[in-house]
Amino acid sequence: GNSVTQMEGPVTLSEEAFLTINCTYTATGYPSLFWYVQYPGEGLQLLLKATKADDKGSNKGFEATYRKETTSFHLEKGSVQVSDSAVYFCALSVRTSYDKVIFGPGTSLSVIP
Amino acid sequence: GAVVSQHPSRVICKSGTSVKIECRSLDFQATTMFWYRQFPKQSLMLMATSNEGSKATYEQGVEKDKFLINHASLTLSTLTVTSAHPEDSSFYICSARDQATGVEAFFGQGTRLTVV
């Protein structure tokens, strides 16, 4: 079946530190990969996406590269800010008739000044 | 990007009553919408797939008589939690995809349900 595994937090970093959140997936077919972010008390926002192997998604300084050979989609940011504190979800969808999104468990990030 | 609006954002109800949550796609038509449930500090669990004009498809373990889903138009799906109990308290989120423009799903802002 389809599943997503990601490093579980909480992760605490100092401002301007480098961030990596690992994500690996298992999928039948050829999935699209996503990172969603959830700020406290809010819904989910799409952070970035990649739809085929070697694609790099990027947004707001965050990047992730679709690695088919390692079935990974690790999230990185070179210099985190306090405002990046949130929960980050790695996710995938496979183009079946329902386009369900399968989420990883989420990684809580806290950035301290 | 596409916008999905969910209402209400917070609701408190008494045990035994029913609560309706609305999910609207504001600038696109969605033949399919999805309802998720999120427990504190946990990931999202898919509850059901809402299909316009037909019955919803429920995930294993989700009571269809407890969580009634109606998708009467291409822009509106509703989730009704019937005879709510405190264990139904949770964060409910809907999503939809604009099939005409992209692969990503867009999510509503979520509904915090508290049953007292």
CSV table of C-alpha atoms in Angstrom, one decimal:
chain,number,residue,atom,x,y,z
A,1,GLY,CA,0.0,0.0,0.0
A,2,ASN,CA,0.9,3.7,0.0
A,3,SER,CA,2.5,5.2,3.1
A,4,VAL,CA,4.7,8.0,4.2
A,5,THR,CA,7.3,7.9,6.9
A,6,GLN,CA,9.0,11.1,8.3
A,7,MET,CA,11.1,11.9,11.3
A,8,GLU,CA,9.1,12.6,14.3
A,9,GLY,CA,9.8,15.6,16.5
A,10,PRO,CA,9.7,17.7,18.2
A,11,VAL,CA,12.6,19.4,16.5
A,12,THR,CA,13.9,22.5,18.2
A,13,LEU,CA,16.3,24.8,16.4
A,14,SER,CA,17.9,28.2,17.0
A,15,GLU,CA,17.1,30.9,14.6
A,16,GLU,CA,19.2,30.9,11.4
A,17,ALA,CA,20.0,27.2,11.9
A,18,PHE,CA,19.8,24.7,9.0
A,19,LEU,CA,16.7,22.5,8.8
A,20,THR,CA,16.3,19.0,7.5
A,21,ILE,CA,13.2,16.9,7.9
A,22,ASN,CA,13.5,13.5,6.4
A,23,CYS,CA,10.7,11.9,4.5
A,24,THR,CA,10.5,8.5,2.7
A,25,TYR,CA,7.6,7.0,1.0
A,26,THR,CA,6.2,3.7,-0.3
A,27,ALA,CA,3.8,3.9,-3.2
A,28,THR,CA,2.2,1.7,-5.9
A,29,GLY,CA,2.4,3.7,-9.1
A,30,TYR,CA,4.0,7.0,-9.6
A,31,PRO,CA,3.1,9.4,-6.8
A,32,SER,CA,3.1,13.2,-6.5
A,33,LEU,CA,4.8,14.4,-3.4
A,34,PHE,CA,4.0,17.3,-1.1
A,35,TRP,CA,5.0,19.1,2.0
A,36,TYR,CA,2.2,20.8,3.9
A,37,VAL,CA,2.6,23.1,6.9
A,38,GLN,CA,0.1,23.6,9.7
A,39,TYR,CA,0.4,26.6,12.0
A,40,PRO,CA,-1.1,26.3,15.5
A,41,GLY,CA,-4.9,26.2,15.4
A,42,GLU,CA,-5.0,26.4,11.6
A,43,GLY,CA,-5.7,24.1,8.7
A,44,LEU,CA,-3.1,22.9,6.2
A,45,GLN,CA,-1.2,25.0,3.7
A,46,LEU,CA,0.6,23.6,0.7
A,47,LEU,CA,4.3,24.4,1.1
A,48,LEU,CA,5.7,22.8,-2.0
A,49,LYS,CA,5.2,19.9,-4.4
A,50,ALA,CA,7.0,17.7,-6.9
A,51,THR,CA,5.3,15.6,-9.5
A,52,LYS,CA,8.1,13.6,-11.0
A,53,ALA,CA,11.6,12.2,-10.3
A,54,ASP,CA,14.3,14.8,-9.8
A,55,ASP,CA,11.8,17.6,-9.6
A,56,LYS,CA,12.7,20.2,-6.9
A,57,GLY,CA,9.9,21.9,-5.2
A,58,SER,CA,10.7,25.2,-3.5
A,59,ASN,CA,8.8,27.9,-1.6
A,60,LYS,CA,9.6,30.5,1.1
A,61,GLY,CA,13.2,29.3,1.3
A,62,PHE,CA,12.2,25.6,1.7
A,63,GLU,CA,13.3,23.0,-0.8
A,64,ALA,CA,12.7,19.3,-1.4
A,65,THR,CA,13.8,17.1,-4.2
A,66,TYR,CA,11.9,14.0,-5.5
A,67,ARG,CA,14.4,11.2,-5.3
A,68,LYS,CA,12.9,8.1,-6.9
A,69,GLU,CA,16.0,5.9,-6.3
A,70,THR,CA,15.8,6.4,-2.6
A,71,THR,CA,12.1,7.0,-2.4
A,72,SER,CA,12.7,10.2,-0.5
A,73,PHE,CA,11.5,13.8,-0.4
A,74,HIS,CA,13.5,15.5,2.4
A,75,LEU,CA,12.6,19.0,3.4
A,76,GLU,CA,15.4,21.6,3.8
A,77,LYS,CA,15.8,25.2,4.7
A,78,GLY,CA,19.1,27.0,5.0
A,79,SER,CA,18.2,29.5,7.7
A,80,VAL,CA,15.0,29.0,9.8
A,81,GLN,CA,13.1,31.8,11.4
A,82,VAL,CA,10.9,31.9,14.5
A,83,SER,CA,7.9,32.3,12.1
A,84,ASP,CA,8.7,28.8,10.7
A,85,SER,CA,7.6,27.2,13.9
A,86,ALA,CA,4.8,24.8,12.9
A,87,VAL,CA,4.0,21.2,12.1
A,88,TYR,CA,5.2,19.9,8.8
A,89,PHE,CA,3.6,17.0,7.0
A,90,CYS,CA,5.1,15.0,4.1
A,91,ALA,CA,2.4,13.6,1.9
A,92,LEU,CA,1.8,11.8,-1.4
A,93,SER,CA,-1.0,11.2,-3.8
A,94,VAL,CA,-1.4,8.7,-6.5
A,95,ARG,CA,-3.6,9.4,-9.5
A,96,THR,CA,-6.3,6.9,-8.8
A,97,SER,CA,-9.9,7.6,-9.2
A,98,TYR,CA,-10.0,9.2,-5.8
A,99,ASP,CA,-6.7,11.1,-5.5
A,100,LYS,CA,-6.5,10.5,-1.8
A,101,VAL,CA,-3.7,12.3,0.0
A,102,ILE,CA,-1.7,10.1,2.3
A,103,PHE,CA,0.1,11.9,5.2
A,104,GLY,CA,3.1,11.2,7.2
A,105,PRO,CA,2.8,11.6,11.0
A,106,GLY,CA,4.0,15.2,11.0
A,107,THR,CA,7.1,16.8,12.5
A,108,SER,CA,6.7,19.6,15.0
A,109,LEU,CA,9.3,22.4,14.6
A,110,SER,CA,10.0,25.0,17.2
A,111,VAL,CA,12.5,27.8,16.3
A,112,ILE,CA,13.8,29.7,19.2
A,113,PRO,CA,15.4,33.2,19.0
B,1,GLY,CA,-4.3,29.0,-5.7
B,2,ALA,CA,-7.6,27.4,-5.3
B,3,VAL,CA,-9.6,28.2,-2.1
B,4,VAL,CA,-11.5,25.8,0.1
B,5,SER,CA,-13.6,27.4,2.8
B,6,GLN,CA,-14.8,25.4,5.8
B,7,HIS,CA,-17.4,26.6,8.3
B,8,PRO,CA,-17.6,26.9,11.2
B,9,SER,CA,-14.1,27.1,12.5
B,10,ARG,CA,-15.1,26.3,16.0
B,11,VAL,CA,-18.2,24.7,17.5
B,12,ILE,CA,-19.2,23.6,20.9
B,13,CYS,CA,-22.2,21.3,21.3
B,14,LYS,CA,-23.9,19.2,23.9
B,15,SER,CA,-23.8,15.4,23.9
B,16,GLY,CA,-26.5,13.9,21.9
B,17,THR,CA,-26.9,16.8,19.5
B,18,SER,CA,-25.8,16.9,15.8
B,19,VAL,CA,-23.4,19.3,14.2
B,20,LYS,CA,-23.1,20.1,10.6
B,21,ILE,CA,-19.8,21.2,9.0
B,22,GLU,CA,-19.7,22.8,5.6
B,23,CYS,CA,-16.9,22.6,3.0
B,24,ARG,CA,-17.0,24.8,-0.1
B,25,SER,CA,-14.7,25.1,-3.0
B,26,LEU,CA,-14.9,28.9,-3.8
B,27,ASP,CA,-13.4,29.2,-7.2
B,28,PHE,CA,-13.5,25.8,-8.7
B,29,GLN,CA,-15.8,22.8,-9.0
B,30,ALA,CA,-14.9,19.7,-7.1
B,31,THR,CA,-16.6,16.4,-8.0
B,32,THR,CA,-14.7,14.8,-5.1
B,33,MET,CA,-13.9,16.2,-1.7
B,34,PHE,CA,-12.3,14.5,1.3
B,35,TRP,CA,-12.9,14.6,5.0
B,36,TYR,CA,-10.1,14.1,7.5
B,37,ARG,CA,-10.0,13.9,11.3
B,38,GLN,CA,-7.0,15.0,13.3
B,39,PHE,CA,-6.4,14.1,16.9
B,40,PRO,CA,-4.1,16.4,19.0
B,41,LYS,CA,-0.5,16.2,18.0
B,42,GLN,CA,-1.3,13.5,15.4
B,43,SER,CA,-1.5,13.3,11.7
B,44,LEU,CA,-4.6,13.5,9.5
B,45,MET,CA,-6.7,10.4,9.2
B,46,LEU,CA,-8.9,10.1,6.1
B,47,MET,CA,-12.5,9.5,7.1
B,48,ALA,CA,-14.3,9.5,3.8
B,49,THR,CA,-14.4,10.5,0.2
B,50,SER,CA,-17.3,12.6,-0.7
B,51,ASN,CA,-18.7,12.2,-4.3
B,52,GLU,CA,-21.0,14.7,-5.9
B,53,GLY,CA,-24.3,13.2,-6.6
B,54,SER,CA,-23.6,9.8,-5.1
B,55,LYS,CA,-22.9,8.1,-1.8
B,56,ALA,CA,-19.7,8.8,0.1
B,57,THR,CA,-17.0,6.2,0.4
B,58,TYR,CA,-16.0,5.6,4.0
B,59,GLU,CA,-12.6,4.4,5.2
B,60,GLN,CA,-12.5,1.2,7.3
B,61,GLY,CA,-13.6,1.8,10.8
B,62,VAL,CA,-15.5,5.0,10.2
B,63,GLU,CA,-19.2,4.8,11.1
B,64,LYS,CA,-21.2,6.0,8.1
B,65,ASP,CA,-24.3,6.5,10.2
B,66,LYS,CA,-22.4,8.6,12.7
B,67,PHE,CA,-20.7,10.8,10.1
B,68,LEU,CA,-23.2,11.7,7.5
B,69,ILE,CA,-21.8,13.2,4.3
B,70,ASN,CA,-23.7,15.0,1.6
B,71,HIS,CA,-22.2,16.3,-1.6
B,72,ALA,CA,-25.2,17.9,-3.3
B,73,SER,CA,-23.4,20.3,-5.6
B,74,LEU,CA,-20.0,20.7,-7.2
B,75,THR,CA,-19.0,23.3,-4.7
B,76,LEU,CA,-20.4,22.0,-1.4
B,77,SER,CA,-19.9,19.0,0.8
B,78,THR,CA,-21.2,18.7,4.3
B,79,LEU,CA,-20.2,16.5,7.2
B,80,THR,CA,-22.8,16.0,9.9
B,81,VAL,CA,-21.7,14.4,13.2
B,82,THR,CA,-24.9,12.8,14.6
B,83,SER,CA,-25.6,12.2,18.2
B,84,ALA,CA,-22.2,13.6,19.2
B,85,HIS,CA,-20.3,12.4,22.2
B,86,PRO,CA,-17.2,13.7,23.9
B,87,GLU,CA,-15.0,11.2,22.0
B,88,ASP,CA,-16.1,12.9,18.8
B,89,SER,CA,-14.3,16.0,19.9
B,90,SER,CA,-11.6,16.6,17.3
B,91,PHE,CA,-10.3,18.8,14.5
B,92,TYR,CA,-12.1,18.0,11.2
B,93,ILE,CA,-10.6,19.2,7.9
B,94,CYS,CA,-11.9,18.9,4.4
B,95,SER,CA,-10.0,19.1,1.1
B,96,ALA,CA,-10.6,19.2,-2.6
B,97,ARG,CA,-8.6,19.3,-5.7
B,98,ASP,CA,-9.1,21.5,-8.7
B,99,GLN,CA,-8.9,18.7,-11.3
B,100,ALA,CA,-8.6,21.2,-14.1
B,101,THR,CA,-5.4,22.8,-12.9
B,102,GLY,CA,-3.2,20.7,-10.7
B,103,VAL,CA,-2.4,17.7,-8.6
B,104,GLU,CA,-2.3,19.3,-5.2
B,105,ALA,CA,-5.2,19.2,-2.7
B,106,PHE,CA,-6.3,22.4,-1.0
B,107,PHE,CA,-7.5,22.3,2.5
B,108,GLY,CA,-10.1,24.1,4.5
B,109,GLN,CA,-9.1,25.9,7.6
B,110,GLY,CA,-10.5,23.1,9.8
B,111,THR,CA,-13.3,22.9,12.3
B,112,ARG,CA,-12.5,22.4,16.0
B,113,LEU,CA,-15.4,20.4,17.5
B,114,THR,CA,-15.8,20.2,21.2
B,115,VAL,CA,-18.6,18.0,22.6
B,116,VAL,CA,-19.5,18.7,26.2
